[in-house]
């Protein structure tokens, strides 16, 4: 015998998460086409963009726009449809929904309301770049886009440097030169990287080497198209052990580093930094809190 909740769940619709190609239409799966044909509604980031894909595969299902700027206002309407029993597929412009793309909020809400969620495997730029990078692929850390402001980007990179895993970054062609010099500054010029450009498309290209070699090879390049940057795994230097030279760090940076690396509270980190630098605790406290 089914419980009331189980019976209610059976009358609800299903939310399908459907990846779409990142360039090459041949990467659309048979199952993705079948699901998009069979659902009541497709949620698309840009309906005009998705229409081209739907036309190519002769899919006539109606679409509703669902993107980062209307997510909150659309959620009640979408949840009502799912609760009424409609089946809905969510797609983004390219690749896997929710990965540097809209989707997460809907999935979180649907799971809270016991809507069945069916994810399909499919195209993703980060993983595709990683497996061809020639850099040790596991473990890896998927990061996606860095923030735009220089100060925030540098803080993000400093934080990533504390992880030894290969890192997957998404970057626009307008900022790639800037990213390469930031990587040289934070990781050093000897850091191995791979830039994957225009994956699955006609002009697919991989540029592999140290940051220094890639900078040299691409100094006159006019960057175009879509890019993934894989930063290879590297040894994490423990600047909190007391054996390293940390004179290039400000007291504030040193405390932040100890907090993130040793998972300490600011109070504990201040104490540790004071000891490492042989400074009075109050001096570190003031430097940390007054900056
Ligand atoms: N959801 C997508 C996925 O699963 O990969 C990512 C969407 S994100 C908005 C778009 C970024 O992904 C691009 O700026 C680029 O960094 C990367 N990307 C997407 N398609 C790509 C391709 N064909 N080649 C290289 N990078 C790509």
mmCIF file of C-alpha atoms and ligand atoms in Angstrom:
data_model
loop_
_atom_site.group_PDB
_atom_site.id
_atom_site.type_symbol
_atom_site.label_atom_id
_atom_site.label_comp_id
_atom_site.label_asym_id
_atom_site.label_seq_id
_atom_site.Cartn_x
_atom_site.Cartn_y
_atom_site.Cartn_z
ATOM 1 C CA UNK A 1 0.000 0.000 0.000
ATOM 2 C CA UNK A 2 1.291 3.432 -0.926
ATOM 3 C CA UNK A 3 1.351 6.188 1.694
ATOM 4 C CA UNK A 4 -0.590 9.410 1.021
ATOM 5 C CA UNK A 5 2.740 11.195 0.412
ATOM 6 C CA UNK A 6 3.846 8.528 -2.067
ATOM 7 C CA UNK A 7 0.526 8.790 -3.917
ATOM 8 C CA UNK A 8 0.825 12.584 -4.011
ATOM 9 C CA UNK A 9 4.369 12.313 -5.387
ATOM 10 C CA UNK A 10 3.132 10.028 -8.161
ATOM 11 C CA UNK A 11 0.698 12.663 -9.383
ATOM 12 C CA UNK A 12 3.396 15.330 -9.562
ATOM 13 C CA UNK A 13 5.401 16.075 -12.686
ATOM 14 C CA UNK A 14 9.060 15.316 -13.286
ATOM 15 C CA UNK A 15 11.856 17.845 -13.644
ATOM 16 C CA UNK A 16 14.409 16.748 -16.255
ATOM 17 C CA UNK A 17 17.835 18.414 -16.390
ATOM 18 C CA UNK A 18 18.998 18.165 -19.970
ATOM 19 C CA UNK A 19 22.517 19.027 -21.174
ATOM 20 C CA UNK A 20 22.854 20.404 -24.696
ATOM 21 C CA UNK A 21 25.917 20.510 -26.996
ATOM 22 C CA UNK A 22 28.750 22.989 -26.342
ATOM 23 C CA UNK A 23 29.261 23.540 -30.067
ATOM 24 C CA UNK A 24 28.857 20.317 -31.995
ATOM 25 C CA UNK A 25 25.207 19.344 -32.481
ATOM 26 C CA UNK A 26 26.306 15.722 -32.884
ATOM 27 C CA UNK A 27 26.889 15.682 -29.134
ATOM 28 C CA UNK A 28 23.162 15.829 -28.415
ATOM 29 C CA UNK A 29 22.165 12.433 -27.008
ATOM 30 C CA UNK A 30 19.228 10.364 -28.296
ATOM 31 C CA UNK A 31 17.775 10.415 -24.806
ATOM 32 C CA UNK A 32 18.017 14.212 -24.569
ATOM 33 C CA UNK A 33 16.072 14.531 -27.845
ATOM 34 C CA UNK A 34 13.427 12.046 -26.651
ATOM 35 C CA UNK A 35 12.965 13.840 -23.335
ATOM 36 C CA UNK A 36 12.730 17.287 -24.968
ATOM 37 C CA UNK A 37 10.105 15.896 -27.380
ATOM 38 C CA UNK A 38 8.038 14.271 -24.654
ATOM 39 C CA UNK A 39 7.882 16.901 -21.900
ATOM 40 C CA UNK A 40 5.089 19.496 -21.585
ATOM 41 C CA UNK A 41 7.447 22.442 -21.355
ATOM 42 C CA UNK A 42 11.115 23.341 -21.877
ATOM 43 C CA UNK A 43 12.713 25.968 -19.653
ATOM 44 C CA UNK A 44 15.406 27.675 -21.709
ATOM 45 C CA UNK A 45 17.964 30.324 -20.832
ATOM 46 C CA UNK A 46 17.478 32.005 -24.206
ATOM 47 C CA UNK A 47 14.457 30.692 -26.085
ATOM 48 C CA UNK A 48 15.657 32.029 -29.458
ATOM 49 C CA UNK A 49 18.987 30.276 -29.048
ATOM 50 C CA UNK A 50 17.342 26.995 -27.969
ATOM 51 C CA UNK A 51 14.832 27.215 -30.814
ATOM 52 C CA UNK A 52 17.666 26.594 -33.279
ATOM 53 C CA UNK A 53 18.517 23.371 -31.451
ATOM 54 C CA UNK A 54 14.847 22.346 -31.263
ATOM 55 C CA UNK A 55 14.334 23.010 -34.970
ATOM 56 C CA UNK A 56 17.409 20.973 -35.849
ATOM 57 C CA UNK A 57 16.022 17.957 -33.987
ATOM 58 C CA UNK A 58 12.392 18.602 -35.019
ATOM 59 C CA UNK A 59 11.281 19.197 -31.455
ATOM 60 C CA UNK A 60 8.079 21.212 -31.229
ATOM 61 C CA UNK A 61 7.664 21.444 -27.440
ATOM 62 C CA UNK A 62 6.844 24.932 -26.197
ATOM 63 C CA UNK A 63 9.449 26.931 -24.293
ATOM 64 C CA UNK A 64 9.468 29.311 -21.350
ATOM 65 C CA UNK A 65 12.415 31.612 -20.678
ATOM 66 C CA UNK A 66 14.265 30.816 -17.468
ATOM 67 C CA UNK A 67 17.524 32.640 -16.820
ATOM 68 C CA UNK A 68 19.515 34.173 -13.989
ATOM 69 C CA UNK A 69 17.559 37.443 -14.093
ATOM 70 C CA UNK A 70 14.063 35.949 -13.904
ATOM 71 C CA UNK A 71 14.746 32.826 -11.810
ATOM 72 C CA UNK A 72 13.095 34.143 -8.639
ATOM 73 C CA UNK A 73 9.989 35.487 -10.374
ATOM 74 C CA UNK A 74 9.529 32.306 -12.445
ATOM 75 C CA UNK A 75 9.980 29.781 -9.633
ATOM 76 C CA UNK A 76 6.398 29.889 -8.201
ATOM 77 C CA UNK A 77 4.854 29.405 -11.664
ATOM 78 C CA UNK A 78 7.188 26.523 -12.527
ATOM 79 C CA UNK A 79 6.650 24.821 -9.175
ATOM 80 C CA UNK A 80 2.875 25.115 -9.625
ATOM 81 C CA UNK A 81 3.105 23.383 -13.014
ATOM 82 C CA UNK A 82 5.274 20.587 -11.595
ATOM 83 C CA UNK A 83 2.909 20.129 -8.657
ATOM 84 C CA UNK A 84 -0.043 19.933 -11.086
ATOM 85 C CA UNK A 85 1.663 17.021 -12.850
ATOM 86 C CA UNK A 86 3.371 18.690 -15.821
ATOM 87 C CA UNK A 87 6.749 17.357 -16.896
ATOM 88 C CA UNK A 88 9.372 19.998 -17.478
ATOM 89 C CA UNK A 89 12.873 19.926 -18.965
ATOM 90 C CA UNK A 90 15.419 22.586 -18.114
ATOM 91 C CA UNK A 91 18.223 23.424 -20.536
ATOM 92 C CA UNK A 92 20.833 26.155 -20.650
ATOM 93 C CA UNK A 93 22.354 27.763 -23.746
ATOM 94 C CA UNK A 94 25.103 25.147 -23.840
ATOM 95 C CA UNK A 95 26.372 22.269 -21.768
ATOM 96 C CA UNK A 96 25.117 21.072 -18.437
ATOM 97 C CA UNK A 97 22.477 23.105 -16.598
ATOM 98 C CA UNK A 98 23.487 24.473 -13.173
ATOM 99 C CA UNK A 99 27.198 24.349 -14.075
ATOM 100 C CA UNK A 100 28.075 28.059 -14.376
ATOM 101 C CA UNK A 101 24.508 28.297 -15.642
ATOM 102 C CA UNK A 102 20.980 28.694 -14.232
ATOM 103 C CA UNK A 103 19.194 25.764 -12.617
ATOM 104 C CA UNK A 104 20.405 25.274 -9.091
ATOM 105 C CA UNK A 105 17.615 27.231 -7.343
ATOM 106 C CA UNK A 106 14.934 25.303 -9.204
ATOM 107 C CA UNK A 107 16.515 21.944 -8.379
ATOM 108 C CA UNK A 108 16.852 22.909 -4.709
ATOM 109 C CA UNK A 109 13.192 23.941 -4.518
ATOM 110 C CA UNK A 110 11.933 20.934 -6.474
ATOM 111 C CA UNK A 111 13.834 18.561 -4.217
ATOM 112 C CA UNK A 112 12.365 20.284 -1.147
ATOM 113 C CA UNK A 113 8.860 19.782 -2.557
ATOM 114 C CA UNK A 114 9.532 16.107 -3.360
ATOM 115 C CA UNK A 115 9.381 16.557 -7.121
ATOM 116 C CA UNK A 116 11.176 13.765 -8.940
ATOM 117 C CA UNK A 117 14.369 15.100 -10.553
ATOM 118 C CA UNK A 118 15.925 13.244 -13.464
ATOM 119 C CA UNK A 119 19.376 14.490 -14.573
ATOM 120 C CA UNK A 120 20.734 13.431 -17.960
ATOM 121 C CA UNK A 121 24.483 13.119 -18.523
ATOM 122 C CA UNK A 122 25.906 15.133 -21.396
ATOM 123 C CA UNK A 123 28.197 17.857 -22.677
ATOM 124 C CA UNK A 124 30.274 19.918 -20.259
ATOM 125 C CA UNK A 125 33.155 22.164 -21.285
ATOM 126 C CA UNK A 126 35.216 21.757 -18.101
ATOM 127 C CA UNK A 127 35.377 17.959 -18.073
ATOM 128 C CA UNK A 128 35.936 17.844 -21.836
ATOM 129 C CA UNK A 129 38.926 20.193 -21.462
ATOM 130 C CA UNK A 130 40.272 18.356 -18.427
ATOM 131 C CA UNK A 131 40.487 14.940 -20.094
ATOM 132 C CA UNK A 132 42.481 16.340 -23.028
ATOM 133 C CA UNK A 133 44.689 18.655 -20.984
ATOM 134 C CA UNK A 134 47.475 16.132 -20.418
ATOM 135 C CA UNK A 135 47.511 17.266 -16.787
ATOM 136 C CA UNK A 136 46.757 14.778 -14.006
ATOM 137 C CA UNK A 137 42.976 14.919 -14.042
ATOM 138 C CA UNK A 138 42.186 13.631 -10.584
ATOM 139 C CA UNK A 139 41.464 14.930 -8.080
ATOM 140 C CA UNK A 140 40.179 18.118 -9.632
ATOM 141 C CA UNK A 141 38.389 21.211 -8.470
ATOM 142 C CA UNK A 142 35.740 22.770 -10.684
ATOM 143 C CA UNK A 143 35.690 26.536 -10.136
ATOM 144 C CA UNK A 144 34.091 28.073 -13.229
ATOM 145 C CA UNK A 145 34.360 31.853 -13.681
ATOM 146 C CA UNK A 146 36.494 34.028 -11.442
ATOM 147 C CA UNK A 147 34.979 37.327 -10.398
ATOM 148 C CA UNK A 148 35.636 40.330 -12.587
ATOM 149 C CA UNK A 149 37.193 42.743 -10.097
ATOM 150 C CA UNK A 150 40.974 42.458 -10.015
ATOM 151 C CA UNK A 151 41.142 42.436 -6.218
ATOM 152 C CA UNK A 152 38.538 39.660 -5.891
ATOM 153 C CA UNK A 153 40.107 37.576 -8.655
ATOM 154 C CA UNK A 154 43.506 37.692 -6.981
ATOM 155 C CA UNK A 155 41.978 36.668 -3.644
ATOM 156 C CA UNK A 156 40.161 33.785 -5.371
ATOM 157 C CA UNK A 157 43.362 32.632 -7.067
ATOM 158 C CA UNK A 158 45.332 32.878 -3.807
ATOM 159 C CA UNK A 159 42.697 30.692 -2.228
ATOM 160 C CA UNK A 160 42.763 28.186 -5.105
ATOM 161 C CA UNK A 161 46.512 27.973 -4.777
ATOM 162 C CA UNK A 162 45.988 26.450 -1.351
ATOM 163 C CA UNK A 163 44.479 23.432 -3.096
ATOM 164 C CA UNK A 164 46.764 20.932 -4.759
ATOM 165 C CA UNK A 165 44.114 19.626 -7.203
ATOM 166 C CA UNK A 166 43.906 20.520 -10.898
ATOM 167 C CA UNK A 167 41.560 23.510 -11.218
ATOM 168 C CA UNK A 168 38.994 24.064 -13.976
ATOM 169 C CA UNK A 169 38.418 27.730 -14.816
ATOM 170 C CA UNK A 170 36.070 29.252 -17.373
ATOM 171 C CA UNK A 171 37.272 32.488 -18.954
ATOM 172 C CA UNK A 172 36.187 34.875 -21.662
ATOM 173 C CA UNK A 173 38.519 35.707 -24.580
ATOM 174 C CA UNK A 174 38.491 39.353 -23.405
ATOM 175 C CA UNK A 175 40.081 38.495 -20.062
ATOM 176 C CA UNK A 176 42.359 35.567 -20.930
ATOM 177 C CA UNK A 177 45.524 37.691 -21.249
ATOM 178 C CA UNK A 178 44.795 39.200 -17.864
ATOM 179 C CA UNK A 179 44.208 35.735 -16.389
ATOM 180 C CA UNK A 180 47.546 34.475 -17.720
ATOM 181 C CA UNK A 181 49.436 37.286 -16.020
ATOM 182 C CA UNK A 182 47.446 36.756 -12.830
ATOM 183 C CA UNK A 183 48.336 33.050 -12.913
ATOM 184 C CA UNK A 184 52.012 33.969 -13.365
ATOM 185 C CA UNK A 185 51.777 36.294 -10.394
ATOM 186 C CA UNK A 186 49.993 33.871 -8.063
ATOM 187 C CA UNK A 187 51.183 30.420 -9.149
ATOM 188 C CA UNK A 188 54.482 31.407 -10.720
ATOM 189 C CA UNK A 189 55.565 31.185 -14.359
ATOM 190 C CA UNK A 190 56.546 27.498 -14.093
ATOM 191 C CA UNK A 191 52.971 26.383 -13.367
ATOM 192 C CA UNK A 192 51.718 23.919 -16.026
ATOM 193 C CA UNK A 193 48.385 24.848 -17.601
ATOM 194 C CA UNK A 194 46.255 23.987 -20.608
ATOM 195 C CA UNK A 195 43.940 26.314 -22.485
ATOM 196 C CA UNK A 196 41.161 24.540 -24.368
ATOM 197 C CA UNK A 197 39.536 26.732 -27.009
ATOM 198 C CA UNK A 198 36.403 26.150 -29.059
ATOM 199 C CA UNK A 199 35.895 22.590 -27.826
ATOM 200 C CA UNK A 200 33.972 20.285 -30.186
ATOM 201 C CA UNK A 201 33.968 23.012 -32.901
ATOM 202 C CA UNK A 202 35.878 23.388 -36.166
ATOM 203 C CA UNK A 203 38.710 25.442 -34.675
ATOM 204 C CA UNK A 204 39.167 23.364 -31.530
ATOM 205 C CA UNK A 205 42.609 24.090 -30.082
ATOM 206 C CA UNK A 206 44.685 23.108 -27.039
ATOM 207 C CA UNK A 207 47.581 25.220 -25.806
ATOM 208 C CA UNK A 208 49.608 23.302 -23.251
ATOM 209 C CA UNK A 209 52.720 24.353 -21.339
ATOM 210 C CA UNK A 210 53.909 26.361 -18.379
ATOM 211 C CA UNK A 211 52.323 29.765 -17.827
ATOM 212 C CA UNK A 212 55.557 31.308 -19.128
ATOM 213 C CA UNK A 213 55.547 29.198 -22.322
ATOM 214 C CA UNK A 214 51.864 29.864 -22.975
ATOM 215 C CA UNK A 215 52.369 33.609 -22.434
ATOM 216 C CA UNK A 216 55.281 33.595 -24.862
ATOM 217 C CA UNK A 217 53.476 31.517 -27.491
ATOM 218 C CA UNK A 218 50.302 33.590 -27.377
ATOM 219 C CA UNK A 219 51.714 37.090 -26.975
ATOM 220 C CA UNK A 220 50.480 38.153 -30.420
ATOM 221 C CA UNK A 221 47.366 36.019 -30.447
ATOM 222 C CA UNK A 222 43.990 37.654 -30.923
ATOM 223 C CA UNK A 223 41.826 35.594 -28.616
ATOM 224 C CA UNK A 224 38.427 34.571 -29.926
ATOM 225 C CA UNK A 225 35.864 31.923 -29.052
ATOM 226 C CA UNK A 226 35.146 30.056 -25.856
ATOM 227 C CA UNK A 227 37.844 29.029 -23.418
ATOM 228 C CA UNK A 228 38.523 26.712 -20.522
ATOM 229 C CA UNK A 229 41.742 26.987 -18.546
ATOM 230 C CA UNK A 230 43.030 23.974 -16.654
ATOM 231 C CA UNK A 231 45.595 24.804 -13.990
ATOM 232 C CA UNK A 232 47.613 21.667 -13.317
ATOM 233 C CA UNK A 233 47.946 20.108 -9.898
ATOM 234 C CA UNK A 234 50.737 21.596 -7.837
ATOM 235 C CA UNK A 235 52.400 21.207 -4.471
ATOM 236 C CA UNK A 236 50.888 23.357 -1.778
ATOM 237 C CA UNK A 237 53.578 25.132 0.168
ATOM 238 C CA UNK A 238 52.574 25.251 3.806
ATOM 239 C CA UNK A 239 53.265 28.846 4.701
ATOM 240 C CA UNK A 240 51.849 28.254 8.141
ATOM 241 C CA UNK A 241 54.340 25.696 9.372
ATOM 242 C CA UNK A 242 56.935 28.193 10.472
ATOM 243 C CA UNK A 243 59.592 26.664 8.244
ATOM 244 C CA UNK A 244 58.831 28.784 5.198
ATOM 245 C CA UNK A 245 59.625 32.349 4.333
ATOM 246 C CA UNK A 246 56.360 34.268 4.560
ATOM 247 C CA UNK A 247 57.859 37.724 4.502
ATOM 248 C CA UNK A 248 56.127 38.486 1.194
ATOM 249 C CA UNK A 249 52.749 38.188 2.896
ATOM 250 C CA UNK A 250 51.199 41.045 4.830
ATOM 251 C CA UNK A 251 50.029 40.175 8.325
ATOM 252 C CA UNK A 252 46.429 40.340 7.066
ATOM 253 C CA UNK A 253 47.179 37.935 4.184
ATOM 254 C CA UNK A 254 49.042 35.627 6.532
ATOM 255 C CA UNK A 255 46.087 35.446 8.970
ATOM 256 C CA UNK A 256 43.655 34.842 6.088
ATOM 257 C CA UNK A 257 45.890 32.077 4.782
ATOM 258 C CA UNK A 258 46.110 30.367 8.160
ATOM 259 C CA UNK A 259 42.300 30.616 8.527
ATOM 260 C CA UNK A 260 41.649 28.936 5.184
ATOM 261 C CA UNK A 261 44.510 26.436 5.277
ATOM 262 C CA UNK A 262 44.194 25.302 8.885
ATOM 263 C CA UNK A 263 40.438 25.848 9.136
ATOM 264 C CA UNK A 264 40.871 28.061 12.218
ATOM 265 C CA UNK A 265 38.820 30.939 13.619
ATOM 266 C CA UNK A 266 40.336 34.408 13.193
ATOM 267 C CA UNK A 267 41.191 34.426 16.908
ATOM 268 C CA UNK A 268 43.110 31.148 16.665
ATOM 269 C CA UNK A 269 44.795 32.229 13.433
ATOM 270 C CA UNK A 270 45.922 35.536 14.958
ATOM 271 C CA UNK A 271 47.501 33.604 17.820
ATOM 272 C CA UNK A 272 49.295 31.272 15.423
ATOM 273 C CA UNK A 273 50.549 34.078 13.155
ATOM 274 C CA UNK A 274 51.790 36.029 16.168
ATOM 275 C CA UNK A 275 53.806 32.989 17.217
ATOM 276 C CA UNK A 276 55.159 32.318 13.696
ATOM 277 C CA UNK A 277 56.173 35.928 13.196
ATOM 278 C CA UNK A 278 57.300 36.356 16.762
ATOM 279 C CA UNK A 279 55.058 39.375 17.157
ATOM 280 C CA UNK A 280 52.901 40.393 20.127
ATOM 281 C CA UNK A 281 49.333 39.088 19.663
ATOM 282 C CA UNK A 282 47.859 42.608 19.926
ATOM 283 C CA UNK A 283 49.993 43.787 17.004
ATOM 284 C CA UNK A 284 48.648 41.031 14.762
ATOM 285 C CA UNK A 285 45.121 41.574 16.095
ATOM 286 C CA UNK A 286 45.298 45.272 15.233
ATOM 287 C CA UNK A 287 46.851 44.695 11.809
ATOM 288 C CA UNK A 288 44.133 42.150 11.021
ATOM 289 C CA UNK A 289 41.143 44.094 12.272
ATOM 290 C CA UNK A 290 42.163 47.572 11.203
ATOM 291 C CA UNK A 291 42.849 46.845 7.530
HETATM 292 N N1 LIG B 1 27.034 24.878 -18.604
HETATM 293 C C1 LIG B 1 28.217 24.942 -19.399
HETATM 294 C C2 LIG B 1 29.036 23.657 -19.210
HETATM 295 O O1 LIG B 1 28.454 22.646 -18.781
HETATM 296 O O2 LIG B 1 30.212 23.650 -19.504
HETATM 297 C C3 LIG B 1 29.021 26.182 -19.127
HETATM 298 C C4 LIG B 1 28.291 27.455 -19.419
HETATM 299 S S1 LIG B 1 29.207 28.895 -19.094
HETATM 300 C C5 LIG B 1 27.958 30.122 -19.143
HETATM 301 C C6 LIG B 1 30.011 29.226 -20.602
HETATM 302 C C7 LIG B 1 31.529 29.039 -20.502
HETATM 303 O O3 LIG B 1 31.848 27.660 -20.643
HETATM 304 C C8 LIG B 1 32.295 29.715 -21.605
HETATM 305 O O4 LIG B 1 32.548 31.077 -21.324
HETATM 306 C C9 LIG B 1 33.579 28.905 -21.649
HETATM 307 O O5 LIG B 1 34.442 29.284 -20.610
HETATM 308 C C10 LIG B 1 33.033 27.499 -21.387
HETATM 309 N N2 LIG B 1 32.682 26.858 -22.662
HETATM 310 C C11 LIG B 1 31.449 26.602 -23.129
HETATM 311 N N3 LIG B 1 31.531 26.011 -24.348
HETATM 312 C C12 LIG B 1 32.839 25.896 -24.645
HETATM 313 C C13 LIG B 1 33.570 25.385 -25.737
HETATM 314 N N4 LIG B 1 32.973 24.878 -26.805
HETATM 315 N N5 LIG B 1 34.929 25.439 -25.706
HETATM 316 C C14 LIG B 1 35.573 25.948 -24.646
HETATM 317 N N6 LIG B 1 34.919 26.460 -23.568
HETATM 318 C C15 LIG B 1 33.586 26.435 -23.564
#
